[in-house]
Amino acid sequence: MNAILIAPIVFPLILGLITLSLWQNRKMQELANTIGSFIYLVIGFLLMKSVLEEGILVTQAGNWAAPFGISIVADTFSAIMVMITSVMAFAIALYSISSMRRSNVICDMVNKREQFGYYPLLNMMYMGINGAFLTGDLFNMYVWFEVMLISSFILLSLDGSKLQLEGTFKYVTINLISSAFFLMGVGLLYGLTGTLNMADLAVKIHEVENQAMVTVVAMFFIICFGIKAAVFPLFFWLPSSYHTPPISIAAIFAGMLTKVGVYSLIRVFTLIFITDIGFTHTIILWISGFTMFVGVLGAASQYDMRRILSFHIISQIGYMILGLALYTPLAIAGAVFYIMHHIIVKANLFLVAGLVKRLGGSFDVRNVGGLVNSYPFLAVMFLVPALSLAGIPPLSGFWSKFFVVKAGLELQEYFIVFVALLVGLLTLYSMMKIWNEAFWKPDPGKCTSEKLIPGLFSKKNIFMSIPIILLAIITLTIGFYPEPFYQIADRAANELMNPSIYINKVLGGVQ
Amino acid sequence: MLNMIIIGFLAAIAAPFIHKALPKFAGWLLTLVPLGIFIYLLPMISPISNGEVLLLSYKWFPSLDINLNFVVDGLSLTFALIVSGIGAIIVFYASGYLHGHKKEGRFYGYLLFFMTSMLGVVLSDNILALFVFWELTSISSYLLIGFNHETERSRYAALQALLVTGGGGLAMMAGLILMGVVGGSFNISELLNQAPAIVGHSLYLPILILILLGAFTKSAQFPFHFWLPNAMEAPTPVSAYLHSATMVKAGVFLLARLNPVLSGTDVYHITLTVFGGITMLMGAAMAIGQNDLKRILAYTTVSALGIMVFLIGLGGKYAVTAAITFLVVHSLYKGGLFLVAGAIDHETGTRDIRKLGGLKAFLPLIFLGAILAAFSYSGIPPFLGFVAKELIYEATSHFHVHPVILTVAAVLTNMFLVATAIMVGVKPFFGKYIQTPKHPHHAPVTLWLGPVLLGVLGLVLGAMPSLISKGLVLPSVAAVAQAEGVKLALWHGLTPLLLLSLLTLAGGVAFYYLSFAVKKNMAFFDKLALVGPEEWYKLLLKGLVKFSARQTAFFQDGYLRHYFYWILAVFIGLIVFTLFYKDLFGLIRVDFTGIYFHEALLVIIMLLAAYSAIRAKTVLSSVAALGVVGYGVALIFAFFSAPDLALTQFSIETLTVILLVLIAYNVPRFSKISSRRNTSRDAIISIAAGLTVTVLVLLVLNMPSESKISTFFLENSYVAAHGRNVVNVILVDFRGLDTMGEITVLSLAAIGVYTLLKFRSSRKKVNVEKLK
Amino acid sequence: MRNLLINVFLAFIWLALTMKFDLSNFLFGFVVGFVVLWFVHRKNKDEKRYITFLPRLFSFLWMFFREVIKGSVKIGYDIVTPKHYMNPGIIAVPLDCKTDLEITTLANTITLTPGTTSMAVSEDRAYIYVYNVYLDKDVQKSIDEIKNGLEKKILEVLR
Amino acid sequence: MAIYFVLFFLTIGAVFILIASIGLLKMPDIYLRMSASTIAGTFGVASMLVAVAIHFYDFGIFLHIAGVIIFLILTVPVGAHMLGRSSHIIGLPMWHKTVRDDMKDKYDHENHTFKTFKKEGELKNDTKEA
Amino acid sequence: MESLLAILIGGLFASAIYMILRRSIIKLIIGLSLLAHACNLLIFTIGTVVRGKAPLIEEGNKYVTETVADPLPQALILTAIVIGFAVTAFTIVLIEQVYQSVGVDDTDKLTASDK
Amino acid sequence: MSMENYILNFILPVLTISMLLIFIRVFKGPSLMDRVVALDLLVIVGIGAFSAYAVLYNKQVVIDISLILALIAFLSTVAFTYYYVKGDHEKDKFDMN
Amino acid sequence: MNSVILRTATRVLLPILLLFSVFILIRGHQEPGGGFVGGLVASMAFALYTIANGIGHARQIFPLSPTVFLISGLSLALLSGLVGLFLGAPAFTGIWGSYEFPGIGPLSTPLFFDIGVYLVVFGTATSFIFTLKLKE
Ligand code: NA
Ligand code: NA
């Protein structure tokens, strides 16, 4: 049990170290990373399995009892996140194989990426992400955030094009400010409660003599996690940067990174800051509404696929936050379900965008066309995640939206439901805009290289197609067979809504 | 039942592959799917006619009570038979119509996909499962309307249809969920028992409005009707099937299905009657003005949908019987006429009725189908259309309020329809042959069989209405109105209603001739269209894009400092708001006792240094001032019992300053680029932010926690962890995981710096080589 | 040099023997060791140098110490009083020091002495450039001051 | 008794550091400022460290302090030397009352060394009274 | 003393924010460094601020015998300082690259990624 | 006046006043070398302050900090001078206001 | 940096400082210091040496790539964290040897962890120096 809990943190580091020591040997790096990613995938599933079988798992790093050392905790929510990360890591590992072999299409310098630590960075980023998911200590979470952030900084700037540097610059600076707020929040919270362990915080927070102060400190966490999660009006770094890096990096960023912010928001606002829900969660509700709306509107005027998709991340984050804001078991389950669905779908859309760029010649949908005839399978592979994102039933996105909407209606939050539905419609509009332009419209002939490019299943593209298919299958599975996924999300929600389970597990020995 | 659905979807997926494998026989082969379903459904008529209702349940998503519960009653069976029956005809027709088309296989796929979804809609007992299928029909409709996606118009129309119906669908989803929440179940069969509770609930009105939005958009009711004529960009079989016979009736179906739950209130009946009435009149009137065969048919379809909504709105056994009968009739003749229009288009290359004439001789079988449909359409006995029309007049004239107005509206609508029936079913075939782009040949069996079959069916059923009366119509009425329906009969004797029918026919002929005059003044209608709902749609979309661009330009303007403004605004706003809201300012305590001179001076130096870092004119002086601040921080650490921190801070600060100087060396001097207004605004913002932080620190200092976990570290550092430097013990033992992360960050930074510089330099080399 | 190490070593042995680890005992041990070394080496010509090494070292240190204080006070006085007495300039001082260690020691000593700073050693190691705050009217006098003072003492210690 | 020594040395050190700081501020050119600051680095700090040594009067600490002082003796003059050298290479201006500059134009930009000094020829040229 | 430190933190924070809001890329990074100082001091101040009582257990003792400074915030700050340094080092190099690619020390010229 | 008071009320204030003066030089420059000299001196004053602290609180640990401080000051001086000489001197003219 | 004074001084300083850094590292558990500061001191010594004697010389006495230090440091830290795991305890559990080495005390996983930190810090700082030097 100790091992499986720490493995999602340690194993990526080991893999990162292995790939790092194979710095110049691309073939070996690729091989090691692919095998490693598979093991990592197995670890992700094993953790999920253990958590489902045994309930919340806890290990105390260093064997120091709970509030004193650092607890590593896997409840269902964390386990879900870790598992999805491992799935994404596996998909990206496969996608990277051919997306980097074919250097001329995506980027001239791309085939040099491994030499500059692409795989080590990726793996260490997973380490940070998993650390953030699994830690039961607020300051430790800060550390993992930083691990994740600095690897993402480097990955983002990896090709060093001017645009990329610029995007990275904005991403880095804004995230540094976010980290500062995080640190201040942790400091203030420590001053108020004298502890850092999240379970212990959840207990001690009630002992703070002036509860109003707790609410004030909660604002810090709304801001710092809000920035990471890219909520309104703190999202600006995302559309500035996510469209600049190579697509495999953009995909993992789009899928995973903002979700870490969402995860943390959900974690602290279901475990620690639940003393003044009427205030804090109302603020979150407002934020979620604006986030959904502004995000989706941002996409409406864009033509670069990656930009459209980036703005949609923001809008979708709004839905997840909405689930948190509503704060009912169904709503939280909806948020968790939404996260599961969105990571898969959004990353897949980016991967598809990469293929569109490779096969159609551009990310700008105005310059691409006729793909439905030239690559019908690609069209299907686009439609699955796109329609899912738009919430077309019975794809995964529909269920996600459905839970949140239902929870909203049950709470009689009609206005926010109206916004959510309207945003759903606009999302549909955006996705169909891509479809209309890139797939339906006749090829404008602006990218002439098409004839030379082999099909989807050619030797050169096969590794790009496999992960796309894999992720599409997951999307379809969630859509057509939502029951088990909902069960898990519901279980996660139940744990989140009843923090005492978590607290007792973590502090078990002490209380 | 589930097997049927699954087979349908599988067939849809397989269709393109089947077509690829067997290009010649695919159409015939795939016709078997809907035909099989039709045949599978037929035997169910007998139990249904005996008043039985079949319920089948398949678990799907039990946690949320979303299951594939199917119900077979009169209503669903009627619809299912229409869907599968006409479906079979359409697939067969398409095999001729699209013969040799590049995307024929895909077409079958879409079509079967649609058909199955539609079957799902009509057969579902669970409103959420119904909604799932409902949305699938929207998507398949989108794909079919945009089938000829090379043209801009197709894409436009497809998107429009999707957005209008999709938007309505989302509203409907909310309505359905609300209804489910209020009624305690998502199963219609259970909701029926909850009808009084739902109708009496305070949420009844929102539920009704939301569901009506879904139904009205799908069934093209005013003011959402505009998408339907545009949808005629689709290939004709699609128009025949989706946009007249089946999908557009989904809204009507839903109203009929939920009628027992939602009806009974004034608002329900008035809304449906008024909107249905407006739609039927307007659609019929607008049809007169058209010249394109398919557009004429499209507007009459709008009108027909209006009639059905109107009738459901009236309620009562006559109206509902009329609605159901009209539904069947309409499916038969409108499907037929669309197929005729398609055949004419296929054979002649045009659909403009002004350019068509005398085709009777060239396309005799098509003509047969056309004239049969037109008779039914015009309500001429002994066609089924006559039966339906009689029922409509019966319903309006017997209505308890405003029977005259209602009847006049119905008659007027029917007059228009008769006129259009002449335009479509008669005009192209009689008179002198006009040269068409293509010379018409004898149409193949695939093209004529459908229209003839549907036309004959209209005749047979009209002559013997009992064929459908007991088996389908009455059970349907029972399901919709929860009441005994009116038995269908062809001949009611010489009643005033018969007179109305005759009047309708006469008026129709007159309108036909009048229509030519109307068409000459189309400019007026065009102007009218400029204020119509389609313009609103366009404006909305244009506005959306414009607003989006504006909004994005406003928020995402590219200026980093503006992003910081937002972050700070949120920070200051949220915190200060909370402080005020929670009234915390009173708790601030400031205590300046016990401060030594050197400490105060150090703080002052640091503040001065910070200030001079701001005011510095050169990069180096700013960096140096920053260094002073850093050393100051280190001194504070040292003064206040943190030697480890002081050490670290000193070394780190030095390294940072060195790095900064190395990097900043290229930048000679800060240019003065901010305006005075900006700087003073920023100064105010920063001071506000600084004050906020100070206040927070002071507040937290005034309410310190009673117990801290650090006591544990102090007690156990040596005893349990063998170290006397507690800070170090925390770092390497108590919180070793933090340090693990920390050194990972360090290593990553090393990789990052290397990568950035190395990549950059290799890139430069590449550029240099390029230059050479 | 070797003998210095031996002397220190002896002092440590003394510490170990007496089991009293403090400064005065170390110094006492050092003196004892020195006496022992003097006794052992008093007839040996080569090793005898060590016996005079310490006096020479102390003589150098004393001179250095004096210079430091003198310079510090001089500059300090100059700083705290409003009038400037400074007469700065860079002079080239010819070097007798040859090895890296000798040159570096000389240069550092010069720099450590307030009022003078070694700026550079010429390419051929023939001159050391020294910045002097209080240059004498006669430049040669300033040069000699270094040559006869610090350099001589250093060479005495190091050679 | 020892306490007075401690205080004495602390005071001496602090005062000289203060004087050096004043000098740093007051002196007219970089070379003079540098010269002024050296007194803090040597005399000032050394006397303060001596004070510490006396205060603790412990052999271990004495060794530590000796270490610090030796280290300072090794580094402070090298630092000062580097500062002076670099300043001169860059050509930072000297105080207008500076009487002599034997190093003028001796820097060899390619080898980063200073050329040797030619006594007779250049002495006269370089000697300039302000 | 805590009150004074609170004012210092506020002052540093304000200066940091002001620098961050400037258009100069270099000023921005200076601002970020100031921000880091403010954060570290904030955590430090919120722990116990005492003079000359480092959290070290005297040789020969098993526990601290008097009240000492809270070691935990110190450990946290230490971690934060190091992490901050790593990130800052990377950022500095990044900024140099950005500066070289733009050629002007002005963030307002960096709008291409949003256009 | 006890030793503690003397250090607190005389030695440390004197040292901090020195810091203030040094800081003024840091800020005024005008050249990088001036700032480097000043920062160097600042660290030296830091060592002095630590010595005073060691006496004041009877804590010897600060002594080793001094050693590291000296190292730091030295490193920064060397690094600055190194890069200063390597760099383009013309640019420094801007810095001489 | 062609100054004989600087060169000589740094050559004398390098071994002293490296020794000092190890001292800082070892005693960090008991007194202020530890792997982080130790590593910094070592890398500063190295930085000084590199600046004074040129990267070629520095490479000669420091033939390993800084990455090797990063990898070995991280691995060492990680391994000492995982030792506990292999013994059935949670990860990062401190394991202490029984034999007291003079000057070091008993060998322990926290000590190795700290050595890992030392190596990483050294590797990172050295990598910065080398990279920046290479940049020229
Ligand atoms: Na004077
Ligand atoms: Na000197």
XYZ file of N, CA, C and O in Angstrom, chain C residues 49 60 95-110 118 121 125 128 146 150-159, chain G residues 4-5 8-9 12:
152
model
N 66.835 27.012 9.282
C 66.045 28.125 8.777
C 64.722 28.277 9.521
O 64.242 29.376 9.751
N 57.483 40.195 9.964
C 56.654 40.585 8.820
C 55.243 40.946 9.269
O 54.689 41.992 8.909
N 59.533 44.274 -9.624
C 59.339 43.114 -8.762
C 60.604 42.299 -8.599
O 61.311 42.041 -9.563
N 60.852 41.888 -7.364
C 61.855 40.878 -7.122
C 61.198 39.523 -6.914
O 61.815 38.485 -7.070
N 59.951 39.558 -6.542
C 59.202 38.317 -6.385
C 59.081 37.651 -7.738
O 58.866 38.303 -8.746
N 59.188 36.326 -7.732
C 59.175 35.636 -9.014
C 58.018 34.637 -9.140
O 57.305 34.631 -10.136
N 57.859 33.810 -8.112
C 56.830 32.767 -8.251
C 55.435 33.364 -8.083
O 55.249 34.472 -7.574
N 54.469 32.585 -8.542
C 53.055 32.995 -8.399
C 52.738 33.320 -6.954
O 52.095 34.331 -6.648
N 53.193 32.413 -6.080
C 52.856 32.576 -4.671
C 53.447 33.863 -4.117
O 52.774 34.631 -3.431
N 54.712 34.098 -4.474
C 55.361 35.319 -3.974
C 54.650 36.566 -4.465
O 54.329 37.475 -3.697
N 54.394 36.567 -5.765
C 53.744 37.754 -6.334
C 52.388 37.963 -5.698
O 52.021 39.063 -5.289
N 51.639 36.875 -5.597
C 50.287 37.000 -5.047
C 50.333 37.474 -3.603
O 49.561 38.344 -3.197
N 51.249 36.900 -2.855
C 51.343 37.327 -1.456
C 51.683 38.806 -1.371
O 51.044 39.557 -0.621
N 52.626 39.214 -2.152
C 52.995 40.629 -2.120
C 51.796 41.498 -2.512
O 51.462 42.464 -1.819
N 51.172 41.108 -3.629
C 50.063 41.924 -4.127
C 48.967 42.018 -3.082
O 48.434 43.099 -2.804
N 48.646 40.872 -2.483
C 47.575 40.893 -1.491
C 47.956 41.715 -0.269
O 47.127 42.427 0.284
N 49.184 41.602 0.109
C 49.605 42.388 1.266
C 49.497 43.872 0.937
O 49.053 44.669 1.769
N 49.932 44.200 -0.241
C 49.827 45.610 -0.644
C 48.381 46.061 -0.592
O 48.050 47.118 -0.059
N 47.074 46.807 -5.237
C 47.779 46.312 -6.423
C 46.776 46.199 -7.565
O 45.769 45.518 -7.439
N 49.687 43.010 -12.518
C 51.070 42.602 -12.669
C 51.369 42.663 -14.156
O 50.552 42.234 -14.966
N 55.977 40.063 -15.687
C 56.115 39.919 -14.228
C 57.268 40.757 -13.676
O 57.812 40.438 -12.620
N 54.836 45.451 -10.765
C 53.483 45.409 -10.242
C 52.994 46.843 -10.181
O 53.710 47.744 -9.758
N 57.664 50.217 -0.656
C 57.145 48.855 -0.873
C 58.291 47.863 -0.996
O 58.301 46.801 -0.378
N 57.504 45.778 2.529
C 56.736 44.542 2.420
C 57.447 43.478 1.604
O 57.525 42.324 1.997
N 57.978 43.895 0.424
C 58.531 42.859 -0.449
C 59.706 42.151 0.212
O 59.818 40.933 0.176
N 60.525 42.967 0.835
C 61.696 42.387 1.479
C 61.275 41.384 2.552
O 61.754 40.256 2.606
N 60.343 41.804 3.374
C 59.892 40.937 4.466
C 59.275 39.655 3.918
O 59.496 38.559 4.431
N 58.483 39.816 2.879
C 57.830 38.637 2.312
C 58.845 37.658 1.775
O 58.774 36.449 2.016
N 59.800 38.205 1.034
C 60.815 37.307 0.482
C 61.605 36.640 1.595
O 61.988 35.486 1.495
N 61.799 37.384 2.663
C 62.493 36.783 3.802
C 61.707 35.604 4.364
O 62.279 34.576 4.713
N 60.407 35.773 4.406
C 59.579 34.706 4.967
C 59.485 33.534 4.001
O 59.603 32.372 4.381
N 59.279 33.851 2.741
C 58.975 32.788 1.785
C 60.202 32.078 1.229
O 60.096 31.002 0.658
N 61.392 32.735 1.317
C 62.544 32.069 0.707
C 63.432 31.461 1.758
O 63.613 31.982 2.828
N 47.264 36.977 -12.643
C 47.995 35.941 -11.914
C 47.567 35.902 -10.454
O 47.517 34.850 -9.823
N 47.199 37.043 -9.961
C 46.799 37.123 -8.550
C 45.517 36.321 -8.330
O 45.426 35.487 -7.433
N 46.121 32.496 -8.842
C 46.781 31.850 -7.716
C 45.834 31.732 -6.532
O 45.742 30.677 -5.902
N 45.136 32.809 -6.276
C 44.233 32.802 -5.116
C 43.180 31.720 -5.260
O 42.907 30.972 -4.314
N 44.442 28.253 -4.682
C 44.602 27.960 -3.258
C 43.245 27.744 -2.611
O 43.067 26.855 -1.772
